PDB file of C-alpha atoms in Angstrom:
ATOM      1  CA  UNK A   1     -14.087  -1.874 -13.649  1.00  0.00           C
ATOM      2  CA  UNK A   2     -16.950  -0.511 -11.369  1.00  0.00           C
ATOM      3  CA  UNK A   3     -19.446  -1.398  -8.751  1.00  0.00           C
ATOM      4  CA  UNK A   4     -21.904  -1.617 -11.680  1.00  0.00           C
ATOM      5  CA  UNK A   5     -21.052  -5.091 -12.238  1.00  0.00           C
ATOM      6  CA  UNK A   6     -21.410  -8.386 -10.393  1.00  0.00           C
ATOM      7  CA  UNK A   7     -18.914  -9.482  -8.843  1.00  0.00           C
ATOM      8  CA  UNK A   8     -18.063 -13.397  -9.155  1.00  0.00           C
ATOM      9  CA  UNK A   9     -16.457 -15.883  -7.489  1.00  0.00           C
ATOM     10  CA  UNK A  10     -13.007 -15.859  -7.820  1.00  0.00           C
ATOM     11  CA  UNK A  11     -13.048 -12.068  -8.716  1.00  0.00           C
ATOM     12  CA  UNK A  12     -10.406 -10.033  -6.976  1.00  0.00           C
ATOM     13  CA  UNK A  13     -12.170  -6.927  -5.600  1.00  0.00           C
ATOM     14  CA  UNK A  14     -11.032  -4.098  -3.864  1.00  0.00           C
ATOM     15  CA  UNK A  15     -12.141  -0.223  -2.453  1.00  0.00           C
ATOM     16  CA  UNK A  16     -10.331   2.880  -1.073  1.00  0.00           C
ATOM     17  CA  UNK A  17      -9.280   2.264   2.509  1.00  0.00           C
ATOM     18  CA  UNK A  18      -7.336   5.910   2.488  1.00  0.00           C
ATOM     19  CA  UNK A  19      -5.910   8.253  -0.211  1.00  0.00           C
ATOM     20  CA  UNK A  20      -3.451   5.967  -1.132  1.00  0.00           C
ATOM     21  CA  UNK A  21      -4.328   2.584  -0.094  1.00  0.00           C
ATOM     22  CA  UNK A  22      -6.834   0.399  -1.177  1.00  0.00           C
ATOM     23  CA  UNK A  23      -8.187  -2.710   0.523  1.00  0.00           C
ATOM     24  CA  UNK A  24      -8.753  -6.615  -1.066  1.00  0.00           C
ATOM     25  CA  UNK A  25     -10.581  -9.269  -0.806  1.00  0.00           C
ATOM     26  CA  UNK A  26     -11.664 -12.201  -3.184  1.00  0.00           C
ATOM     27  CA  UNK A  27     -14.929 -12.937  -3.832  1.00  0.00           C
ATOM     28  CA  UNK A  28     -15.636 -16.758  -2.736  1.00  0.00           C
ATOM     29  CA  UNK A  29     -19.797 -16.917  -3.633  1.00  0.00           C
ATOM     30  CA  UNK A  30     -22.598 -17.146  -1.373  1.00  0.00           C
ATOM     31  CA  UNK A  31     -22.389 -13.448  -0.751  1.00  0.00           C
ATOM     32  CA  UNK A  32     -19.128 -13.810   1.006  1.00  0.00           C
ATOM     33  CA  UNK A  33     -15.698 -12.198   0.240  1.00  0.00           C
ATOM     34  CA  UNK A  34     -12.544 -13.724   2.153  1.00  0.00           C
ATOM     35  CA  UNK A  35     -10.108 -11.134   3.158  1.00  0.00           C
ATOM     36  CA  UNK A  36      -6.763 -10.174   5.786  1.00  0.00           C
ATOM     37  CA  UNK A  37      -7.790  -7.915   8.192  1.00  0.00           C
ATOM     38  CA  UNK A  38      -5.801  -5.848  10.351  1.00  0.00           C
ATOM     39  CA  UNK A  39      -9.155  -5.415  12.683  1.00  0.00           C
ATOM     40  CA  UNK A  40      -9.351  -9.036  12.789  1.00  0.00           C
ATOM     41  CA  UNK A  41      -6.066  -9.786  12.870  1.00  0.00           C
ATOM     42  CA  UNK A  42      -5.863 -12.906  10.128  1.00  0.00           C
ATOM     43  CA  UNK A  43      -7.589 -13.749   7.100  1.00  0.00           C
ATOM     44  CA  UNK A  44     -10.896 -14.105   7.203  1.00  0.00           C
ATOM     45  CA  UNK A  45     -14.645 -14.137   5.611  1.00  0.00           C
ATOM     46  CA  UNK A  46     -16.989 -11.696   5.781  1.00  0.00           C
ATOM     47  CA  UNK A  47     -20.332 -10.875   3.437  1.00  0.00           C
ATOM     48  CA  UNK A  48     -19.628  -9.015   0.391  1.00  0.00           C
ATOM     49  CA  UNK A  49     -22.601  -6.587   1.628  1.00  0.00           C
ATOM     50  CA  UNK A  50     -19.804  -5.386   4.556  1.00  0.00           C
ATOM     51  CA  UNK A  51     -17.512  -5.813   2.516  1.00  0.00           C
ATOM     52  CA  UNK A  52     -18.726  -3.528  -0.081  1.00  0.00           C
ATOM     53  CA  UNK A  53     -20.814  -1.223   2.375  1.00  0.00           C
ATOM     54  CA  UNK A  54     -17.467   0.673   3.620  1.00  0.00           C
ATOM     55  CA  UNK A  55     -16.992   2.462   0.416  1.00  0.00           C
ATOM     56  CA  UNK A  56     -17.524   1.812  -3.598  1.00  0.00           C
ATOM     57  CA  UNK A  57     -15.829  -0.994  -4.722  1.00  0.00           C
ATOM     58  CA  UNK A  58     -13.715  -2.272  -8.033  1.00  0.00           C
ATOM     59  CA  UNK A  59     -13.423  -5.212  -9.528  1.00  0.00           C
ATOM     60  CA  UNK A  60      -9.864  -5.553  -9.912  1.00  0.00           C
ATOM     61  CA  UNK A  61      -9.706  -8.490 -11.657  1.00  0.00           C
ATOM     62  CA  UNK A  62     -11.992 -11.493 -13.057  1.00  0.00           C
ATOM     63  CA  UNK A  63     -11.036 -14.774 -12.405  1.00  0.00           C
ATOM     64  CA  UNK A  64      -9.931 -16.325 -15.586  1.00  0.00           C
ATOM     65  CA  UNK A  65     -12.167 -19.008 -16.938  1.00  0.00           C
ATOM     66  CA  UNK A  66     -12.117 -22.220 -15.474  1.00  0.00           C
ATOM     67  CA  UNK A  67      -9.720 -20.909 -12.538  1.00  0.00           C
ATOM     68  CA  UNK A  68     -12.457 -19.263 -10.088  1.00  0.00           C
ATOM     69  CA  UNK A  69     -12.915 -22.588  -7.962  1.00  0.00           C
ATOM     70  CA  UNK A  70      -9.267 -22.917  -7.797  1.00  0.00           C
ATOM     71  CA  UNK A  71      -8.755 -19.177  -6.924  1.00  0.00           C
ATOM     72  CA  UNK A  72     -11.189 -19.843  -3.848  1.00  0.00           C
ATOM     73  CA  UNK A  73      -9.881 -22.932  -2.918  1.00  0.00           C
ATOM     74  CA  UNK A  74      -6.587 -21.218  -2.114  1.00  0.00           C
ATOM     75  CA  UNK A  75      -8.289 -18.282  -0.311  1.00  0.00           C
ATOM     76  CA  UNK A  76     -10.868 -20.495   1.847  1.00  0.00           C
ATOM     77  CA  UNK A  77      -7.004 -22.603   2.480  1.00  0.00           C
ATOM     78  CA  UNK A  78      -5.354 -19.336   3.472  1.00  0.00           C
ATOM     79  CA  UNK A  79      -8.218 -18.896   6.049  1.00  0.00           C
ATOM     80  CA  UNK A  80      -6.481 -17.989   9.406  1.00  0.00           C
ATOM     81  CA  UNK A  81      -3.273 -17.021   8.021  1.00  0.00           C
ATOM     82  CA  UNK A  82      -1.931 -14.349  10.363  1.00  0.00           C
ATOM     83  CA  UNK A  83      -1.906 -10.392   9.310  1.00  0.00           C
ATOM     84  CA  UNK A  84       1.131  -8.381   9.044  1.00  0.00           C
ATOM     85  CA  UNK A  85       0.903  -4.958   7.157  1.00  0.00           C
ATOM     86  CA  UNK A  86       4.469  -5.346   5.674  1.00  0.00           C
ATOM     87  CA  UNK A  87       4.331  -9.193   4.860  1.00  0.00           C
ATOM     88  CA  UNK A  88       1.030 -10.518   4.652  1.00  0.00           C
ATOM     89  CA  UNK A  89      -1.538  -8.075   4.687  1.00  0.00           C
ATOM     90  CA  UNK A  90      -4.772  -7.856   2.118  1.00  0.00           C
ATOM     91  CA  UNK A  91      -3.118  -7.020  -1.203  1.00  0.00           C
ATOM     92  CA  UNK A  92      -0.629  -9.934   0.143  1.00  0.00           C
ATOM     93  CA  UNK A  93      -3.253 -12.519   1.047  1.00  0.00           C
ATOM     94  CA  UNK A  94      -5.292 -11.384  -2.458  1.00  0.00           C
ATOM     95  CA  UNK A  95      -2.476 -12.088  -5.029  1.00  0.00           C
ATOM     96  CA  UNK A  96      -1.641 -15.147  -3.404  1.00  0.00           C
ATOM     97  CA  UNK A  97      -4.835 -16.772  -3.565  1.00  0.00           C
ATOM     98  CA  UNK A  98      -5.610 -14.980  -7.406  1.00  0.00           C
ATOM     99  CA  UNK A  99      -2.013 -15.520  -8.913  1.00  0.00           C
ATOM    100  CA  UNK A 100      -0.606 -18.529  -6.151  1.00  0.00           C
ATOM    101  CA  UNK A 101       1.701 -15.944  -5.032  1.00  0.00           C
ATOM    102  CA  UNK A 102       1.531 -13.487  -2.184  1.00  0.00           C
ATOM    103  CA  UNK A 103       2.691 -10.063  -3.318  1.00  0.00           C
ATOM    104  CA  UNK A 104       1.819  -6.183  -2.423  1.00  0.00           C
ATOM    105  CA  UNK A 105       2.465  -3.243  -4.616  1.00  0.00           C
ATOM    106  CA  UNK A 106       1.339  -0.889  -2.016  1.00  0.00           C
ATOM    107  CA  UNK A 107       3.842  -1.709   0.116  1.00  0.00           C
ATOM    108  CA  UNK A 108       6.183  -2.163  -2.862  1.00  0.00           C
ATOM    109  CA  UNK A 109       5.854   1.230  -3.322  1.00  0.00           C
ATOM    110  CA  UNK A 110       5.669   2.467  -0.124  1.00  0.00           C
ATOM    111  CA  UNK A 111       8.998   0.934   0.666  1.00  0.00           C
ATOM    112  CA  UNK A 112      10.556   2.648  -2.338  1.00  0.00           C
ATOM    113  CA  UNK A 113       9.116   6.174  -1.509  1.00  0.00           C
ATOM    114  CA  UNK A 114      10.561   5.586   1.727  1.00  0.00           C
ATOM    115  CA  UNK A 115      14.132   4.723   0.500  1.00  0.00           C
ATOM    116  CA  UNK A 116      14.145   7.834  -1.466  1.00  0.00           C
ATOM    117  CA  UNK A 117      12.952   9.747   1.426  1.00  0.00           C
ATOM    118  CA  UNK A 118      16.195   8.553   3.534  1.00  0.00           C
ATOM    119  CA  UNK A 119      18.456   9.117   0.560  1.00  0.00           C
ATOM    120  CA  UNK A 120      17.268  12.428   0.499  1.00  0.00           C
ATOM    121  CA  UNK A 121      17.474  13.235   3.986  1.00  0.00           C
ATOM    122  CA  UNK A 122      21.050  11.814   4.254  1.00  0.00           C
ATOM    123  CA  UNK A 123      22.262  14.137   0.943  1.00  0.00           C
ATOM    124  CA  UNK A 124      20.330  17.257   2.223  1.00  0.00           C
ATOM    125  CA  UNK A 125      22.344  16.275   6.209  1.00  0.00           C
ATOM    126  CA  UNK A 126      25.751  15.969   4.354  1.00  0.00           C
ATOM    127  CA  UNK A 127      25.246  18.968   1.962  1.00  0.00           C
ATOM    128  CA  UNK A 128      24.004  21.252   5.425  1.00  0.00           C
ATOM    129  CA  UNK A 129      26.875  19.687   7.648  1.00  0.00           C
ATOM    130  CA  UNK A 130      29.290  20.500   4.223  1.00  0.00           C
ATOM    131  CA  UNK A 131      27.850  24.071   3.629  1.00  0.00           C
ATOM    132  CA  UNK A 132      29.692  26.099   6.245  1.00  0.00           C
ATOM    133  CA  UNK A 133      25.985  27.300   7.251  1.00  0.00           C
ATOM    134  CA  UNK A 134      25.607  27.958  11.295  1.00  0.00           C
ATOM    135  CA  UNK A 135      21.568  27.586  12.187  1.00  0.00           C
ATOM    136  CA  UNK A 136      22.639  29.215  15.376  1.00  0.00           C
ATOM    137  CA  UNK A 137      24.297  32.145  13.992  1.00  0.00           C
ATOM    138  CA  UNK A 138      21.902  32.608  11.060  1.00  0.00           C
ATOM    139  CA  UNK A 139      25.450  32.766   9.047  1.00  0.00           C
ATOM    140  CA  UNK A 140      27.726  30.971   6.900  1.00  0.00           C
ATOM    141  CA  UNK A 141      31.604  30.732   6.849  1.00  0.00           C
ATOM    142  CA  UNK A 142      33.363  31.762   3.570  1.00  0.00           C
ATOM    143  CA  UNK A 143      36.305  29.736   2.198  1.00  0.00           C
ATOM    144  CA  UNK A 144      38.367  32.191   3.871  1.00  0.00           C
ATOM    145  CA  UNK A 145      37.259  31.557   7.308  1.00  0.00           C
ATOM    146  CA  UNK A 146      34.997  34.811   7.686  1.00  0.00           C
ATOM    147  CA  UNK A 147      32.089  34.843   8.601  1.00  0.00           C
ATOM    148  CA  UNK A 148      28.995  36.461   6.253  1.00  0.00           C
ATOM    149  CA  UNK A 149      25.541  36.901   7.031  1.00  0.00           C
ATOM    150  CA  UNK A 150      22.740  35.629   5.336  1.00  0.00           C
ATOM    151  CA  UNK A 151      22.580  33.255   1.702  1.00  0.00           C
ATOM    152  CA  UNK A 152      25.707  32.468   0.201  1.00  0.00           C
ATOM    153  CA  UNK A 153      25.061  34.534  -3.137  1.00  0.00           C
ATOM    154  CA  UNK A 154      24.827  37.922  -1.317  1.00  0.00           C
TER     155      UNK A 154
END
């Protein structure tokens, strides 16, 4: 969905906050989205016009009939509810007051790219400390103990 549409209360909205990340807020009426805020520091409300002026914005999802009052009830009760990127932050603060339950594929994701980073690092450190290769010398030992210079399969 685009910025061509109206967004409604209840509506989960979002835009891009970086090349990967993307920022949320729901969409309580009166011109006014409630969202988590790292500036701010907690969840808060702002107008949809600021909300929306930063960069073009998605609807992410519509608030299923009969449910938008209920979806803003739970964001206008989240109000306050202290930032943390990891834990709480806008994607966080979002699903919990679309779905009832606060969750964050961004960071989701982020953690997992992250574990594979580390897993990566620690093979590529065992297979280098393993290898017989000596940065200092610009050489590797052979099984027999010499010492050759240059890649292994010259």
């Amino acid at each position: 969905m685009s910025s061509h549409q109206q967004p409604r209360p209840g509506d989960m909205i979002s835009y891009r906050f970086s090349a990967t990340a993307r920022h949320y807020g729901i969409v309580v009426g009166y011109g006014e989205v409630i969202d988590n805020s790292a500036e701010r520091g907690r969840v808060g409300a702002i107008s949809l016009r600021e909300f929306t002026s930063k960069s073009s914005f998605r609807i992410d999802a519509r608030a299923p009939q009969g449910q938008a009052w209920a979806i803003v009830d739970r964001a206008r009760g989240l109000l306050g509810r202290a930032y943390s990127l990891t834990a709480y932050n806008c994607e966080h603060f979002a699903n919990h007051a679309f779905h009832g339950r606060p969750s964050s594929g961004q960071v989701r994701n982020a953690g997992l790219v992250i574990g594979v980073l580390a897993v990566a690092g620690l093979v590529g450190g065992l297979l280098a400390a393993n290898s017989g290769w000596d940065p200092n010398m610009q050489q590797y030992r052979t099984r027999g103990g010499q010492f050759r210079r240059g890649p292994r399969w010259l």
